[in-house]
PDB file of N, CA and C in Angstrom:
ATOM      1  N   UNK A  28      52.562 -14.031 -49.559  1.00 54.00           N
ATOM      2  CA  UNK A  28      53.457 -13.148 -50.312  1.00 54.00           C
ATOM      3  C   UNK A  28      52.941 -11.872 -50.262  1.00 54.00           C
ATOM      4  N   UNK A  29      53.672 -10.819 -50.022  1.00 56.00           N
ATOM      5  CA  UNK A  29      53.163  -9.450 -49.891  1.00 56.00           C
ATOM      6  C   UNK A  29      53.933  -8.474 -50.950  1.00 56.00           C
ATOM      7  N   UNK A  30      53.081  -7.933 -51.799  1.00 57.00           N
ATOM      8  CA  UNK A  30      53.667  -6.824 -52.683  1.00 57.00           C
ATOM      9  C   UNK A  30      53.015  -5.684 -52.169  1.00 57.00           C
ATOM     10  N   UNK A  31      53.392  -5.124 -50.955  1.00 52.00           N
ATOM     11  CA  UNK A  31      52.659  -4.200 -50.252  1.00 52.00           C
ATOM     12  C   UNK A  31      52.866  -2.847 -50.991  1.00 52.00           C
ATOM     13  N   UNK A  32      54.068  -2.615 -51.453  1.00 65.00           N
ATOM     14  CA  UNK A  32      54.414  -1.244 -52.130  1.00 65.00           C
ATOM     15  C   UNK A  32      53.564  -1.197 -53.426  1.00 65.00           C
ATOM     16  N   UNK A  33      52.698  -0.233 -53.516  1.00 67.00           N
ATOM     17  CA  UNK A  33      51.783  -0.087 -54.680  1.00 67.00           C
ATOM     18  C   UNK A  33      52.648   0.153 -56.009  1.00 67.00           C
ATOM     19  N   UNK A  34      52.341  -0.679 -56.978  1.00 71.00           N
ATOM     20  CA  UNK A  34      52.971  -0.361 -58.249  1.00 71.00           C
ATOM     21  C   UNK A  34      54.325  -1.102 -58.483  1.00 71.00           C
ATOM     22  N   UNK A  35      54.651  -1.878 -57.485  1.00 76.00           N
ATOM     23  CA  UNK A  35      56.048  -2.491 -57.347  1.00 76.00           C
ATOM     24  C   UNK A  35      56.163  -3.576 -58.560  1.00 76.00           C
ATOM     25  N   UNK A  36      55.284  -4.390 -58.839  1.00 77.00           N
ATOM     26  CA  UNK A  36      55.229  -5.281 -59.823  1.00 77.00           C
ATOM     27  C   UNK A  36      55.301  -4.675 -61.210  1.00 77.00           C
ATOM     28  N   UNK A  37      54.590  -3.746 -61.381  1.00 73.00           N
ATOM     29  CA  UNK A  37      54.513  -2.930 -62.684  1.00 73.00           C
ATOM     30  C   UNK A  37      55.809  -2.227 -62.885  1.00 73.00           C
ATOM     31  N   UNK A  38      56.470  -1.642 -61.850  1.00 76.00           N
ATOM     32  CA  UNK A  38      57.680  -1.057 -61.923  1.00 76.00           C
ATOM     33  C   UNK A  38      58.831  -2.058 -62.307  1.00 76.00           C
ATOM     34  N   UNK A  39      58.770  -3.110 -61.703  1.00 75.00           N
ATOM     35  CA  UNK A  39      59.828  -4.265 -62.192  1.00 75.00           C
ATOM     36  C   UNK A  39      59.568  -4.517 -63.588  1.00 75.00           C
ATOM     37  N   UNK A  40      58.488  -4.742 -64.023  1.00 71.00           N
ATOM     38  CA  UNK A  40      58.108  -5.170 -65.399  1.00 71.00           C
ATOM     39  C   UNK A  40      58.459  -4.130 -66.428  1.00 71.00           C
ATOM     40  N   UNK A  41      58.208  -2.859 -66.041  1.00 70.00           N
ATOM     41  CA  UNK A  41      58.468  -1.780 -67.048  1.00 70.00           C
ATOM     42  C   UNK A  41      59.958  -1.449 -67.078  1.00 70.00           C
ATOM     43  N   UNK A  42      60.606  -1.759 -65.968  1.00 72.00           N
ATOM     44  CA  UNK A  42      62.087  -1.528 -66.104  1.00 72.00           C
ATOM     45  C   UNK A  42      62.818  -2.539 -66.844  1.00 72.00           C
ATOM     46  N   UNK A  43      62.207  -3.635 -67.145  1.00 66.00           N
ATOM     47  CA  UNK A  43      62.798  -4.610 -68.051  1.00 66.00           C
ATOM     48  C   UNK A  43      62.312  -4.546 -69.520  1.00 66.00           C
ATOM     49  N   UNK A  44      61.307  -3.623 -69.818  1.00 64.00           N
ATOM     50  CA  UNK A  44      60.879  -3.324 -71.098  1.00 64.00           C
ATOM     51  C   UNK A  44      62.063  -2.785 -71.987  1.00 64.00           C
ATOM     52  N   UNK A  45      62.758  -1.859 -71.365  1.00 62.00           N
ATOM     53  CA  UNK A  45      63.813  -1.331 -72.140  1.00 62.00           C
ATOM     54  C   UNK A  45      65.043  -2.208 -72.468  1.00 62.00           C
ATOM     55  N   UNK A  46      65.166  -3.272 -71.631  1.00 64.00           N
ATOM     56  CA  UNK A  46      66.223  -4.226 -71.744  1.00 64.00           C
ATOM     57  C   UNK A  46      65.828  -5.307 -72.751  1.00 64.00           C
ATOM     58  N   UNK A  47      64.555  -5.820 -72.652  1.00 62.00           N
ATOM     59  CA  UNK A  47      64.138  -6.799 -73.521  1.00 62.00           C
ATOM     60  C   UNK A  47      62.534  -6.796 -73.635  1.00 62.00           C
ATOM     61  N   UNK A  48      62.182  -6.110 -74.599  1.00 62.00           N
ATOM     62  CA  UNK A  48      60.770  -5.866 -74.775  1.00 62.00           C
ATOM     63  C   UNK A  48      60.029  -7.086 -75.423  1.00 62.00           C
ATOM     64  N   UNK A  49      60.689  -8.200 -75.678  1.00 75.00           N
ATOM     65  CA  UNK A  49      60.064  -9.360 -76.252  1.00 75.00           C
ATOM     66  C   UNK A  49      59.882 -10.392 -75.209  1.00 75.00           C
ATOM     67  N   UNK A  50      59.968 -10.173 -73.939  1.00 78.00           N
ATOM     68  CA  UNK A  50      59.549 -11.218 -72.952  1.00 78.00           C
ATOM     69  C   UNK A  50      58.139 -11.487 -72.955  1.00 78.00           C
ATOM     70  N   UNK A  51      57.758 -12.823 -72.733  1.00 84.00           N
ATOM     71  CA  UNK A  51      56.399 -13.102 -72.573  1.00 84.00           C
ATOM     72  C   UNK A  51      56.010 -12.927 -71.051  1.00 84.00           C
ATOM     73  N   UNK A  52      54.743 -13.137 -70.655  1.00 83.00           N
ATOM     74  CA  UNK A  52      54.267 -12.875 -69.468  1.00 83.00           C
ATOM     75  C   UNK A  52      55.023 -13.736 -68.283  1.00 83.00           C
ATOM     76  N   UNK A  53      55.309 -15.081 -68.711  1.00 88.00           N
ATOM     77  CA  UNK A  53      55.838 -15.927 -67.832  1.00 88.00           C
ATOM     78  C   UNK A  53      57.372 -15.472 -67.561  1.00 88.00           C
ATOM     79  N   UNK A  54      58.012 -15.004 -68.555  1.00 86.00           N
ATOM     80  CA  UNK A  54      59.459 -14.643 -68.330  1.00 86.00           C
ATOM     81  C   UNK A  54      59.418 -13.303 -67.465  1.00 86.00           C
ATOM     82  N   UNK A  55      58.426 -12.449 -67.609  1.00 84.00           N
ATOM     83  CA  UNK A  55      58.335 -11.199 -66.797  1.00 84.00           C
ATOM     84  C   UNK A  55      58.121 -11.652 -65.321  1.00 84.00           C
ATOM     85  N   UNK A  56      57.279 -12.664 -65.090  1.00 86.00           N
ATOM     86  CA  UNK A  56      56.944 -13.047 -63.649  1.00 86.00           C
ATOM     87  C   UNK A  56      58.272 -13.653 -63.074  1.00 86.00           C
ATOM     88  N   UNK A  57      58.901 -14.381 -63.857  1.00 88.00           N
ATOM     89  CA  UNK A  57      60.224 -14.959 -63.357  1.00 88.00           C
ATOM     90  C   UNK A  57      61.202 -13.852 -62.865  1.00 88.00           C
ATOM     91  N   UNK A  58      61.278 -12.778 -63.764  1.00 85.00           N
ATOM     92  CA  UNK A  58      62.095 -11.711 -63.439  1.00 85.00           C
ATOM     93  C   UNK A  58      61.676 -11.022 -62.143  1.00 85.00           C
ATOM     94  N   UNK A  59      60.294 -10.877 -61.920  1.00 85.00           N
ATOM     95  CA  UNK A  59      59.842 -10.322 -60.695  1.00 85.00           C
ATOM     96  C   UNK A  59      60.152 -11.156 -59.641  1.00 85.00           C
ATOM     97  N   UNK A  60      60.024 -12.533 -59.616  1.00 88.00           N
ATOM     98  CA  UNK A  60      60.311 -13.318 -58.628  1.00 88.00           C
ATOM     99  C   UNK A  60      61.856 -13.385 -58.343  1.00 88.00           C
ATOM    100  N   UNK A  61      62.642 -13.224 -59.303  1.00 88.00           N
ATOM    101  CA  UNK A  61      64.154 -13.203 -59.074  1.00 88.00           C
ATOM    102  C   UNK A  61      64.506 -11.907 -58.415  1.00 88.00           C
ATOM    103  N   UNK A  62      63.959 -10.851 -58.723  1.00 85.00           N
ATOM    104  CA  UNK A  62      64.180  -9.492 -58.150  1.00 85.00           C
ATOM    105  C   UNK A  62      63.788  -9.486 -56.511  1.00 85.00           C
ATOM    106  N   UNK A  63      62.663 -10.368 -56.336  1.00 85.00           N
ATOM    107  CA  UNK A  63      62.171 -10.404 -55.033  1.00 85.00           C
ATOM    108  C   UNK A  63      62.807 -11.507 -54.206  1.00 85.00           C
ATOM    109  N   UNK A  64      63.721 -12.342 -54.768  1.00 90.00           N
ATOM    110  CA  UNK A  64      64.350 -13.295 -54.070  1.00 90.00           C
ATOM    111  C   UNK A  64      63.416 -14.531 -53.740  1.00 90.00           C
ATOM    112  N   UNK A  65      62.427 -14.824 -54.723  1.00 89.00           N
ATOM    113  CA  UNK A  65      61.484 -15.812 -54.523  1.00 89.00           C
ATOM    114  C   UNK A  65      61.995 -17.060 -55.407  1.00 89.00           C
ATOM    115  N   UNK A  66      61.472 -18.221 -55.008  1.00 93.00           N
ATOM    116  CA  UNK A  66      61.837 -19.477 -55.541  1.00 93.00           C
ATOM    117  C   UNK A  66      61.165 -19.640 -56.906  1.00 93.00           C
ATOM    118  N   UNK A  67      61.726 -19.470 -58.042  1.00 90.00           N
ATOM    119  CA  UNK A  67      61.239 -19.562 -59.372  1.00 90.00           C
ATOM    120  C   UNK A  67      60.789 -20.948 -59.818  1.00 90.00           C
ATOM    121  N   UNK A  68      61.412 -21.992 -59.036  1.00 92.00           N
ATOM    122  CA  UNK A  68      60.928 -23.288 -59.476  1.00 92.00           C
ATOM    123  C   UNK A  68      59.620 -23.700 -58.787  1.00 92.00           C
ATOM    124  N   UNK A  69      59.077 -22.864 -57.903  1.00 93.00           N
ATOM    125  CA  UNK A  69      57.736 -23.136 -57.188  1.00 93.00           C
ATOM    126  C   UNK A  69      56.591 -22.666 -58.163  1.00 93.00           C
ATOM    127  N   UNK A  70      55.980 -23.741 -58.759  1.00 92.00           N
ATOM    128  CA  UNK A  70      54.839 -23.602 -59.819  1.00 92.00           C
ATOM    129  C   UNK A  70      53.747 -22.829 -59.192  1.00 92.00           C
ATOM    130  N   UNK A  71      53.409 -23.233 -58.051  1.00 93.00           N
ATOM    131  CA  UNK A  71      52.170 -22.441 -57.588  1.00 93.00           C
ATOM    132  C   UNK A  71      52.429 -21.031 -57.405  1.00 93.00           C
ATOM    133  N   UNK A  72      53.549 -20.720 -56.730  1.00 92.00           N
ATOM    134  CA  UNK A  72      53.939 -19.366 -56.562  1.00 92.00           C
ATOM    135  C   UNK A  72      54.170 -18.602 -57.971  1.00 92.00           C
ATOM    136  N   UNK A  73      54.722 -19.265 -58.937  1.00 92.00           N
ATOM    137  CA  UNK A  73      54.962 -18.696 -60.212  1.00 92.00           C
ATOM    138  C   UNK A  73      53.688 -18.260 -60.783  1.00 92.00           C
ATOM    139  N   UNK A  74      52.673 -19.221 -60.732  1.00 93.00           N
ATOM    140  CA  UNK A  74      51.405 -18.918 -61.266  1.00 93.00           C
ATOM    141  C   UNK A  74      50.696 -17.823 -60.674  1.00 93.00           C
ATOM    142  N   UNK A  75      50.886 -17.628 -59.327  1.00 91.00           N
ATOM    143  CA  UNK A  75      50.337 -16.437 -58.562  1.00 91.00           C
ATOM    144  C   UNK A  75      50.887 -15.308 -58.997  1.00 91.00           C
ATOM    145  N   UNK A  76      52.298 -15.277 -59.162  1.00 89.00           N
ATOM    146  CA  UNK A  76      53.053 -13.943 -59.740  1.00 89.00           C
ATOM    147  C   UNK A  76      52.595 -13.724 -61.104  1.00 89.00           C
ATOM    148  N   UNK A  77      52.381 -14.608 -61.872  1.00 91.00           N
ATOM    149  CA  UNK A  77      51.951 -14.410 -63.422  1.00 91.00           C
ATOM    150  C   UNK A  77      50.583 -13.637 -63.359  1.00 91.00           C
ATOM    151  N   UNK A  78      49.698 -14.123 -62.522  1.00 91.00           N
ATOM    152  CA  UNK A  78      48.359 -13.366 -62.372  1.00 91.00           C
ATOM    153  C   UNK A  78      48.652 -12.033 -61.995  1.00 91.00           C
ATOM    154  N   UNK A  79      49.484 -11.850 -60.919  1.00 86.00           N
ATOM    155  CA  UNK A  79      49.705 -10.533 -60.351  1.00 86.00           C
ATOM    156  C   UNK A  79      50.348  -9.548 -61.406  1.00 86.00           C
ATOM    157  N   UNK A  80      51.343 -10.072 -62.221  1.00 85.00           N
ATOM    158  CA  UNK A  80      51.992  -9.300 -63.333  1.00 85.00           C
ATOM    159  C   UNK A  80      50.912  -8.897 -64.382  1.00 85.00           C
ATOM    160  N   UNK A  81      49.950  -9.827 -64.745  1.00 87.00           N
ATOM    161  CA  UNK A  81      48.975  -9.598 -65.672  1.00 87.00           C
ATOM    162  C   UNK A  81      48.063  -8.328 -65.072  1.00 87.00           C
ATOM    163  N   UNK A  82      47.701  -8.580 -63.948  1.00 84.00           N
ATOM    164  CA  UNK A  82      46.891  -7.411 -63.224  1.00 84.00           C
ATOM    165  C   UNK A  82      47.599  -6.216 -63.142  1.00 84.00           C
ATOM    166  N   UNK A  83      48.828  -6.116 -62.799  1.00 81.00           N
ATOM    167  CA  UNK A  83      49.667  -4.846 -62.718  1.00 81.00           C
ATOM    168  C   UNK A  83      49.718  -4.133 -64.026  1.00 81.00           C
ATOM    169  N   UNK A  84      50.101  -5.086 -65.101  1.00 78.00           N
ATOM    170  CA  UNK A  84      50.255  -4.407 -66.500  1.00 78.00           C
ATOM    171  C   UNK A  84      48.972  -3.874 -67.078  1.00 78.00           C
ATOM    172  N   UNK A  85      47.809  -4.632 -66.848  1.00 79.00           N
ATOM    173  CA  UNK A  85      46.535  -4.015 -67.218  1.00 79.00           C
ATOM    174  C   UNK A  85      46.111  -2.778 -66.466  1.00 79.00           C
ATOM    175  N   UNK A  86      46.417  -2.735 -65.120  1.00 75.00           N
ATOM    176  CA  UNK A  86      46.130  -1.400 -64.416  1.00 75.00           C
ATOM    177  C   UNK A  86      47.011  -0.334 -64.888  1.00 75.00           C
ATOM    178  N   UNK A  87      48.267  -0.654 -65.252  1.00 72.00           N
ATOM    179  CA  UNK A  87      49.177   0.539 -65.762  1.00 72.00           C
ATOM    180  C   UNK A  87      48.530   0.978 -67.130  1.00 72.00           C
ATOM    181  N   UNK A  88      48.062  -0.010 -67.865  1.00 72.00           N
ATOM    182  CA  UNK A  88      47.488   0.325 -69.241  1.00 72.00           C
ATOM    183  C   UNK A  88      46.324   1.155 -69.050  1.00 72.00           C
ATOM    184  N   UNK A  89      45.400   0.826 -68.148  1.00 74.00           N
ATOM    185  CA  UNK A  89      44.161   1.586 -67.890  1.00 74.00           C
ATOM    186  C   UNK A  89      44.456   3.000 -67.433  1.00 74.00           C
ATOM    187  N   UNK A  90      45.560   3.140 -66.733  1.00 71.00           N
ATOM    188  CA  UNK A  90      45.886   4.384 -66.133  1.00 71.00           C
ATOM    189  C   UNK A  90      46.785   5.227 -67.158  1.00 71.00           C
ATOM    190  N   UNK A  91      46.911   4.512 -68.226  1.00 64.00           N
ATOM    191  CA  UNK A  91      47.796   5.188 -69.333  1.00 64.00           C
ATOM    192  C   UNK A  91      49.194   5.489 -68.983  1.00 64.00           C
ATOM    193  N   UNK A  92      49.701   4.516 -68.051  1.00 58.00           N
ATOM    194  CA  UNK A  92      51.055   4.631 -67.704  1.00 58.00           C
ATOM    195  C   UNK A  92      51.986   3.760 -68.641  1.00 58.00           C
ATOM    196  N   UNK A  93      51.235   2.807 -69.376  1.00 54.00           N
ATOM    197  CA  UNK A  93      51.884   1.908 -70.205  1.00 54.00           C
ATOM    198  C   UNK A  93      51.180   1.643 -71.330  1.00 54.00           C
ATOM    199  N   UNK A  94      51.760   1.558 -72.526  1.00 56.00           N
ATOM    200  CA  UNK A  94      50.995   1.196 -73.789  1.00 56.00           C
ATOM    201  C   UNK A  94      51.456  -0.069 -74.085  1.00 56.00           C
ATOM    202  N   UNK A  95      50.366  -1.087 -74.182  1.00 54.00           N
ATOM    203  CA  UNK A  95      50.508  -2.479 -74.512  1.00 54.00           C
ATOM    204  C   UNK A  95      49.992  -2.713 -75.893  1.00 54.00           C
ATOM    205  N   UNK A  96      50.779  -3.419 -76.699  1.00 56.00           N
ATOM    206  CA  UNK A  96      50.173  -3.703 -77.927  1.00 56.00           C
ATOM    207  C   UNK A  96      51.244  -3.756 -78.999  1.00 56.00           C
ATOM    208  N   UNK A  97      50.937  -4.288 -80.200  1.00 49.00           N
ATOM    209  CA  UNK A  97      51.888  -4.410 -81.343  1.00 49.00           C
ATOM    210  C   UNK A  97      51.934  -3.261 -82.125  1.00 49.00           C
ATOM    211  N   UNK A  98      52.963  -2.989 -82.584  1.00 48.00           N
ATOM    212  CA  UNK A  98      53.180  -1.835 -83.554  1.00 48.00           C
ATOM    213  C   UNK A  98      52.622  -2.262 -84.843  1.00 48.00           C
ATOM    214  N   UNK A  99      51.992  -1.403 -85.573  1.00 42.00           N
ATOM    215  CA  UNK A  99      51.390  -1.714 -86.851  1.00 42.00           C
ATOM    216  C   UNK A  99      52.408  -1.526 -87.995  1.00 42.00           C
TER     217      UNK A  99
END
């Protein structure tokens, strides 16, 4: 699997934040997979995409492109 376009996963995830900000990481990974036309029933692939989503969101947070956390 190639996510060669830099920031593609983070872009997909953040585009869905405005639609539904309550999704968990697995739901976000499934949205990424659906947008890329990947088989969401493939458990191994889904786990890989979950890992990539976590990495992308943490990277966006470190670069201050995204604020992750709960409101007080």
